[in-house]
Amino acid sequence: MAVAQKVKKPTVLRPLKTIPEVEVGICMGTGGIAAGGNDVWEAFEKGLAATDTYAVVKPREDKCEGSCSTLTGTGCRGMCAMDVLVDVTTRKNGQERTVTYGTVTPKMVDKIIEEHIVGDEPVHKWIVLSSEEETSHNDFYAYQDRLVLRHCGRIDPEDIDAYLEEGGYQGLYRVLTEMTPTQVHEEVLASGLRGRGGAGFPTGLKWKFAAEAKSPDGKKYFICNGDEGDPGAFMDRSVLEGDPHAVFEGMAVGGYAIGAAEGYIYVRAEYPLAIKRLKIALQQAEERGLIGKDIMGSGFDFKIKIKEGAGAFVCGEETALMQSIEGKRGMPRLRPPFPAQSGLWARPTNINNVETLACVPWIMTQGAEAFAERGYEKSKGTKVFAVTGKINRSGLAEVPMGLTLREVIFKIGGGVKNDKEFKAVQMGGPSGGCLPESLLDTRVDYEELNQTGAIVGSGGMVVLDRDNCIVDTARFFLKFTQAESCGKCVPCRIGTTRMLEILDRITEGEGQPEDIDLLLDLAENIKAASLCALGGTAPNPVLTSIKYFREEFEEHIHEHKCRAGACAALTTYSIDPVNCTGCRACARACPVDAITGEKKEVHVIDSDICIRCGACYDKCRFDAVRRA
Amino acid sequence: MAVAPETGERTLTLTVDGQEVKAIPGDTILTVCRRLGIDIPTLCYDERMEPYGGCRLCLVEVEGARGPVPACAAVVGDGMSVTTMSDKIFKLRKFVIELLLSNHPLDCPVCEAAGDCRLQDYAWEYEVNMTPWGWHPKDFATRDDHPNVARNPNRCINCGRCVRICRDVMGIGCWGFTNRGYETIIDTPYNLPLEQVGCVSCGQCVSACPVGALTHKRSRHDVRIWQTDKTDTICPYCGVGCEFTAQTFRDRLVRVTTEPGQGINNGNLCVKGRFGMEFVNSPDRLTTPMVRNEDGNLVPSTWEVALDRVEQNFKRIKEESGAEAFAGLASAKCTNEDNYAFQKFMRGVIGTNNVDHCARL
Ligand SMILES: Cc1cc2nc3c(=O)[nH]c(=O)nc-3n(C[C@H](O)[C@H](O)[C@H](O)COP(=O)(O)O)c2cc1C
Ligand code: SF4
Ligand code: SF4
């Protein structure tokens, strides 16, 4: 092709000048930083400098003769339960090996430097992953297929050359040199990629609609939805923080496919680190001519603006998001017209989720077939799940579509914490549902999950054990949607409030015999009559909990009993005088001093003072604290 | 779709409640139904503005659609089949009304809007008596300091008509939504007095409010709406010729109201037309003619004396200087009938076209 001659292939401009003997990679995602990543970083910086041999160098600026080390801040690698995670790669005696340490604190750093980096003998007890030895956490990655998260936790997100070294912007290059816009959306359609923002709409088809739509002045917009409002979901944040260029590249490919020269990336302001890294990445990409005017000299313009959202859940809804970009109150509007016809500033607009877009550069380089090979039936590729709750290895796991919930929870997640009994998994956040043990063999597949009443949604997976009350969990999610309703339409604004009141009274021991029917009726009508999917799905957690755990609702209502002991009003704690050894552990644990008793004598709980937090119950080693 | 050969006008055919009807592309289900005389309840719909779709009362069933659709916004298509009432639709509408009543103050006996309240009408029509979830009346603090617009946010149903008419029709934006979810309330920016946020006192929001949340301040607790006589008339204030309804009680003008769709103004009015009416029954109006005495002072007189004086002088001037020496200027504070008679008099009796009216302003 003639164009191909003048289009400049993206290349690494600042190649590594150094292959250091020691590379230290520290998780500097929001999770890593929260766990103390900055302090660990400082400890390494100081400690390495003190070794003399392994002075820290800047790999793209300094040439290092002999031994030296590099320090890299990476994005999240998913094993968040074990933050701060630190990778140490050593190249000694012609041998390269990498081990990952977990829950690293500054105190541990000296030992790691002394024994491992200087002494070349890893500190085995702290290793969570290793290229050479079996660890109990190997399963965490063994079942994963990391394609969206391919760079997260590996490369420095603030260094565009690190992305380019991994083949970054080559997908866009291929698109600009070899493909027509139609070929692009056809390829995306062939990959089977479906929207990861919740609804699972085929991305290629969406692009086709926007490409075919006529704009009054030729302007079209391409938006990336990084609002990520689901409680418990943080995959988009991790991608934005750990691999921002992949999102820009995906947006530019999409912009080319639909004929948009302007893009917006909407990120909630509560993600300051993501915003900072996006800004750095955008500046670098613009400087290199990879985003902006005349990309790679191809004549294709694609400008990106970063728009900070004020953190309303409803602003993740596409029409509300566009209102918000326009400076209006984020309230969903009626569709049709769909954004593809009339979206931002009343122009044809395409909107995709962060994770959806992060798949695009991969598809454009590896091909649609490679993507479609993964997955199950109509759900292709991979999906990132945020596995949290009562689980051993909470974090982000990217799995091929079609794995079962059981595999994700027990293999990757390592099962329920403290070996407690699994009770349920809340799938898909506040729009999703609570599934029992009997449905654990359901596959993570759009269609299969929908049948259960839950959804893939944004990929939140909250694991509950027997100490979680189902009614209380349903109430938690409904409380969220109730509070986050935009207030525009009656069923959602008022209906969810009426539902919440009923759930409140059930958990407070004041449930009425007709309450379950009232809830079901409200839920059905709210779903049918709401304007947008927030109201349309808000009752799902309640509906699925009643469907699968009805007897727990009935227990609360008729027997005033909460079997999980989570509903304070329905729970009392007492001490069994037979088992009590008078060890005082419970009394020390009680935050309100409700427990009295001399050492080695039977203790007593004053139920007037007790706030039913259960601290004593968890502490007692003699099974003497009774919950009823 | 059919195309009329002479005019090129395109029509399409759809079925509404089993009845085949023609429509113009772009028509909504609601407009088609209203043309047919089929009643579809609406609260947030106001034909002066774009459809909003917030109240969910106008839901109807469309064959093949995934769920009920809002008639106010759904554009008709060729071959579409619409059902405007079914058990399901009745249930959903009743549900919406029940929800609205569940946090409504239900202070109808003292509400200005009683008798002219859509919510009251629909609650009656759908026989919503008590809600299954109890009654939780709202309790928002009220700022009510505007001379013309009375506010009671607890009666508000958040239909957003006031917000939209002020922003989209008036181009001002005094009202907006504040807070989220159940706490959402209509308010001025930073809860400032309405008069400080650019309000021009047009009362458009009052005309848009389907309930008693925004009402006429000046006629508060004056006369019930059903006790007044209603006369459709034209606003005398300016040359636009807006139509409105004058509500009178025992020959006293009580309030001026408009409906969307009324007149060339389509229910819109400005401050003068809507609120500038106190002069009509003002005790300060002249009730006896005044004539100047020898000292040049105006003194009360009789119609006979006054009209004689006018006649003499008019005749004299016309003889001396001709009809073109006259010019007549009429006032908007007279009735339309007075003004009509006046211009007739100037043209027919005096014989000049030099006649004008302050409405030219
Ligand atoms: C209440 C609500 C919140 C939503 N929040 C998000 C969000 O945070 N991120 C997102 O990508 N999509 C969200 N969506 C879905 C978007 O409306 C839209 O479908 C999506 O961004 C399209 O991208 P996709 O096709 O790539 O999934 C939300 C939808 C609703 C109804
Ligand atoms: S369903 Fe809820 S969030 Fe959606 S428009 Fe209605 S009130 Fe707003
Ligand atoms: S004040 Fe009236 S018009 Fe405004 S939102 Fe409330 S009910 Fe609607």
Coordinates of N, CA, C and O in Angstrom, one line a residue, chain B residues 222-298:
Chain B
D222 N -57.1 32.2 48.1 CA -58.1 33.2 47.7 C -59.4 32.4 47.3 O -60.3 32.4 48.1
V223 N -59.4 31.9 46.1 CA -60.6 31.2 45.7 C -60.2 29.9 45.1 O -59.2 29.8 44.4
R224 N -61.0 28.8 45.4 CA -60.7 27.5 44.9 C -60.9 27.5 43.4 O -61.8 28.1 42.8
I225 N -60.1 26.7 42.7 CA -60.1 26.7 41.2 C -61.5 26.3 40.7 O -61.9 26.9 39.7
W226 N -62.2 25.4 41.4 CA -63.5 25.0 40.8 C -64.6 26.0 41.1 O -65.7 26.0 40.6
Q227 N -64.2 27.1 41.9 CA -65.3 28.1 42.1 C -65.1 29.2 41.2 O -66.0 30.1 41.1
T228 N -64.1 29.3 40.4 CA -63.9 30.4 39.5 C -64.6 30.2 38.1 O -64.7 29.0 37.7
D229 N -64.9 31.3 37.5 CA -65.3 31.2 36.1 C -64.1 31.3 35.2 O -63.1 32.1 35.6
K230 N -64.0 30.6 34.2 CA -62.8 30.6 33.3 C -63.2 31.2 32.0 O -64.1 30.7 31.3
T231 N -62.4 32.2 31.6 CA -62.6 32.8 30.3 C -61.3 32.8 29.6 O -60.3 33.4 30.0
D232 N -61.3 32.2 28.4 CA -60.1 32.2 27.6 C -60.1 33.6 26.9 O -61.1 34.1 26.3
T233 N -58.9 34.2 27.0 CA -58.8 35.6 26.4 C -57.4 35.8 25.9 O -56.6 34.9 25.9
I234 N -57.2 37.0 25.4 CA -55.9 37.3 24.9 C -55.2 38.4 25.7 O -55.9 39.4 26.2
C235 N -54.0 38.2 26.0 CA -53.3 39.2 26.9 C -53.2 40.5 26.2 O -52.8 40.7 25.1
P236 N -53.6 41.6 26.9 CA -53.6 42.9 26.3 C -52.3 43.6 26.4 O -52.1 44.7 25.8
Y237 N -51.3 43.0 27.1 CA -50.1 43.8 27.4 C -49.3 44.2 26.2 O -48.7 45.2 26.1
C238 N -49.2 43.3 25.2 CA -48.3 43.6 24.1 C -48.8 43.0 22.8 O -49.9 42.4 22.8
G239 N -48.1 43.3 21.7 CA -48.6 42.9 20.4 C -48.5 41.4 20.1 O -49.0 41.0 19.1
V240 N -47.9 40.6 21.0 CA -47.7 39.2 20.6 C -49.1 38.5 20.5 O -49.4 37.7 19.7
G241 N -49.9 38.8 21.5 CA -51.3 38.2 21.5 C -51.3 36.9 22.1 O -52.0 35.9 21.6
C242 N -50.7 36.7 23.2 CA -50.7 35.4 23.9 C -52.1 35.1 24.5 O -52.8 36.0 24.9
E243 N -52.4 33.9 24.4 CA -53.7 33.5 25.0 C -53.5 33.0 26.4 O -52.5 32.4 26.7
F244 N -54.6 33.3 27.2 CA -54.6 32.7 28.5 C -56.0 32.5 29.0 O -56.9 32.9 28.4
T245 N -56.1 32.0 30.2 CA -57.4 31.8 30.8 C -57.5 32.7 32.0 O -56.7 32.6 32.9
A246 N -58.5 33.6 32.0 CA -58.7 34.5 33.2 C -59.7 33.8 34.1 O -60.8 33.4 33.7
Q247 N -59.2 33.5 35.3 CA -60.1 32.9 36.3 C -60.7 34.0 37.2 O -60.0 34.8 37.8
T248 N -62.0 34.1 37.2 CA -62.7 35.2 37.9 C -63.7 34.6 38.9 O -64.2 33.5 38.7
F249 N -63.9 35.4 39.9 CA -64.9 35.0 41.0 C -65.7 36.2 41.3 O -65.1 37.2 41.8
R250 N -66.9 36.1 41.1 CA -67.8 37.3 41.4 C -67.3 38.6 40.8 O -67.0 39.6 41.4
D251 N -67.0 38.5 39.5 CA -66.5 39.6 38.7 C -65.1 40.1 39.1 O -64.7 41.2 38.8
R252 N -64.4 39.3 39.9 CA -63.1 39.7 40.3 C -62.1 38.8 39.7 O -62.3 37.6 39.7
L253 N -61.0 39.4 39.1 CA -60.0 38.5 38.4 C -59.1 37.9 39.5 O -58.5 38.6 40.3
V254 N -59.1 36.6 39.6 CA -58.4 35.9 40.7 C -57.0 35.5 40.2 O -56.0 35.7 40.9
R255 N -56.9 34.8 39.1 CA -55.6 34.4 38.6 C -55.7 34.1 37.1 O -56.7 33.9 36.6
V256 N -54.5 34.1 36.6 CA -54.3 33.9 35.1 C -53.6 32.5 35.0 O -52.6 32.3 35.6
T257 N -54.2 31.6 34.2 CA -53.5 30.4 34.0 C -53.4 30.0 32.5 O -54.1 30.6 31.7
T258 N -52.4 29.1 32.2 CA -52.3 28.7 30.8 C -52.1 27.2 30.8 O -51.7 26.6 31.8
E259 N -52.3 26.6 29.7 CA -52.0 25.2 29.5 C -51.1 25.1 28.3 O -51.2 25.8 27.3
P260 N -50.2 24.1 28.3 CA -49.4 23.9 27.1 C -50.3 23.6 26.0 O -51.4 22.9 26.2
G261 N -50.0 24.1 24.8 CA -50.9 23.9 23.7 C -51.9 25.0 23.5 O -52.6 25.1 22.5
Q262 N -52.0 25.9 24.5 CA -52.9 27.0 24.4 C -52.4 28.2 23.6 O -51.4 28.7 24.0
G263 N -53.1 28.6 22.6 CA -52.7 29.8 21.8 C -51.4 29.7 21.1 O -50.7 28.7 21.1
I264 N -51.1 30.9 20.4 CA -49.9 30.9 19.7 C -48.7 30.9 20.7 O -47.6 30.6 20.3
N265 N -48.9 31.2 21.9 CA -47.9 31.2 22.9 C -47.7 29.8 23.5 O -46.8 29.6 24.2
N266 N -48.5 28.9 23.1 CA -48.4 27.5 23.5 C -48.3 27.4 25.0 O -47.5 26.6 25.5
G267 N -49.0 28.2 25.7 CA -49.0 28.1 27.2 C -48.0 28.9 27.9 O -47.9 28.9 29.1
N268 N -47.1 29.5 27.1 CA -46.0 30.3 27.7 C -46.6 31.7 28.0 O -47.4 32.3 27.2
L269 N -46.1 32.4 29.0 CA -46.5 33.7 29.3 C -45.3 34.4 30.0 O -44.4 33.8 30.5
C270 N -45.3 35.8 30.0 CA -44.3 36.5 30.7 C -44.9 37.0 32.0 O -46.0 36.8 32.3
V271 N -44.0 37.7 32.8 CA -44.4 38.2 34.1 C -45.7 39.0 34.0 O -46.6 39.0 34.9
K272 N -45.8 39.9 33.0 CA -46.9 40.8 32.9 C -48.2 40.1 32.7 O -49.2 40.2 33.5
G273 N -48.2 39.2 31.8 CA -49.4 38.4 31.5 C -49.9 37.6 32.6 O -51.0 37.5 33.0
R274 N -48.9 36.9 33.3 CA -49.3 36.0 34.3 C -49.6 36.6 35.7 O -50.5 36.2 36.4
F275 N -48.7 37.6 36.0 CA -48.9 38.1 37.4 C -49.3 39.6 37.4 O -49.7 40.1 38.5
G276 N -49.2 40.3 36.3 CA -49.5 41.7 36.3 C -51.0 42.0 36.2 O -51.4 42.6 35.2
M277 N -51.8 41.7 37.2 CA -53.2 41.8 37.0 C -53.8 42.5 38.2 O -55.0 42.7 38.2
E278 N -53.1 43.0 39.1 CA -53.7 43.6 40.3 C -54.4 44.9 40.0 O -55.3 45.3 40.7
F279 N -54.0 45.6 38.9 CA -54.6 46.8 38.5 C -56.1 46.6 38.2 O -56.9 47.5 38.4
V280 N -56.4 45.4 37.8 CA -57.8 45.2 37.3 C -58.8 45.5 38.3 O -59.8 46.3 38.1
N281 N -58.6 45.0 39.5 CA -59.6 45.3 40.6 C -59.0 46.2 41.6 O -59.4 46.3 42.7
S282 N -58.1 47.1 41.2 CA -57.4 48.0 42.1 C -58.4 49.0 42.6 O -59.1 49.7 41.8
P283 N -58.4 49.3 43.9 CA -59.2 50.4 44.4 C -58.7 51.8 43.9 O -59.4 52.8 44.0
D284 N -57.5 51.8 43.4 CA -56.9 53.1 43.0 C -57.4 53.5 41.6 O -57.1 54.6 41.1
R285 N -58.2 52.6 41.0 CA -58.6 53.0 39.6 C -59.6 54.2 39.7 O -60.4 54.3 40.6
L286 N -59.6 55.0 38.6 CA -60.6 56.1 38.5 C -62.0 55.5 38.4 O -62.2 54.6 37.5
T287 N -62.9 56.0 39.1 CA -64.3 55.5 38.9 C -65.2 56.7 38.5 O -66.3 56.5 38.0
T288 N -64.7 57.9 38.6 CA -65.5 59.1 38.1 C -64.6 59.9 37.1 O -63.4 59.9 37.3
P289 N -65.2 60.4 36.1 CA -64.4 61.2 35.2 C -63.9 62.5 35.9 O -64.5 63.0 36.8
M290 N -62.7 62.9 35.5 CA -62.1 64.1 36.1 C -62.0 65.2 35.0 O -61.6 64.9 33.9
V291 N -62.3 66.4 35.3 CA -62.3 67.5 34.4 C -61.5 68.7 35.0 O -61.5 68.9 36.2
R292 N -60.7 69.4 34.1 CA -59.9 70.5 34.7 C -60.8 71.7 34.9 O -61.6 72.1 34.0
N293 N -60.6 72.4 36.1 CA -61.3 73.6 36.3 C -60.5 74.8 35.8 O -59.5 74.6 35.2
E294 N -61.0 76.0 36.1 CA -60.3 77.2 35.6 C -58.9 77.3 36.0 O -58.0 77.8 35.3
D295 N -58.6 76.8 37.2 CA -57.2 76.9 37.8 C -56.3 75.8 37.2 O -55.1 75.7 37.5
G296 N -56.9 75.0 36.3 CA -56.0 73.9 35.7 C -56.0 72.7 36.5 O -55.2 71.8 36.2
N297 N -56.7 72.6 37.6 CA -56.7 71.4 38.4 C -57.8 70.4 38.0 O -58.9 70.8 37.6
L298 N -57.5 69.1 38.2 CA -58.5 68.0 37.9 C -59.4 67.9 39.0 O -59.0 67.7 40.2

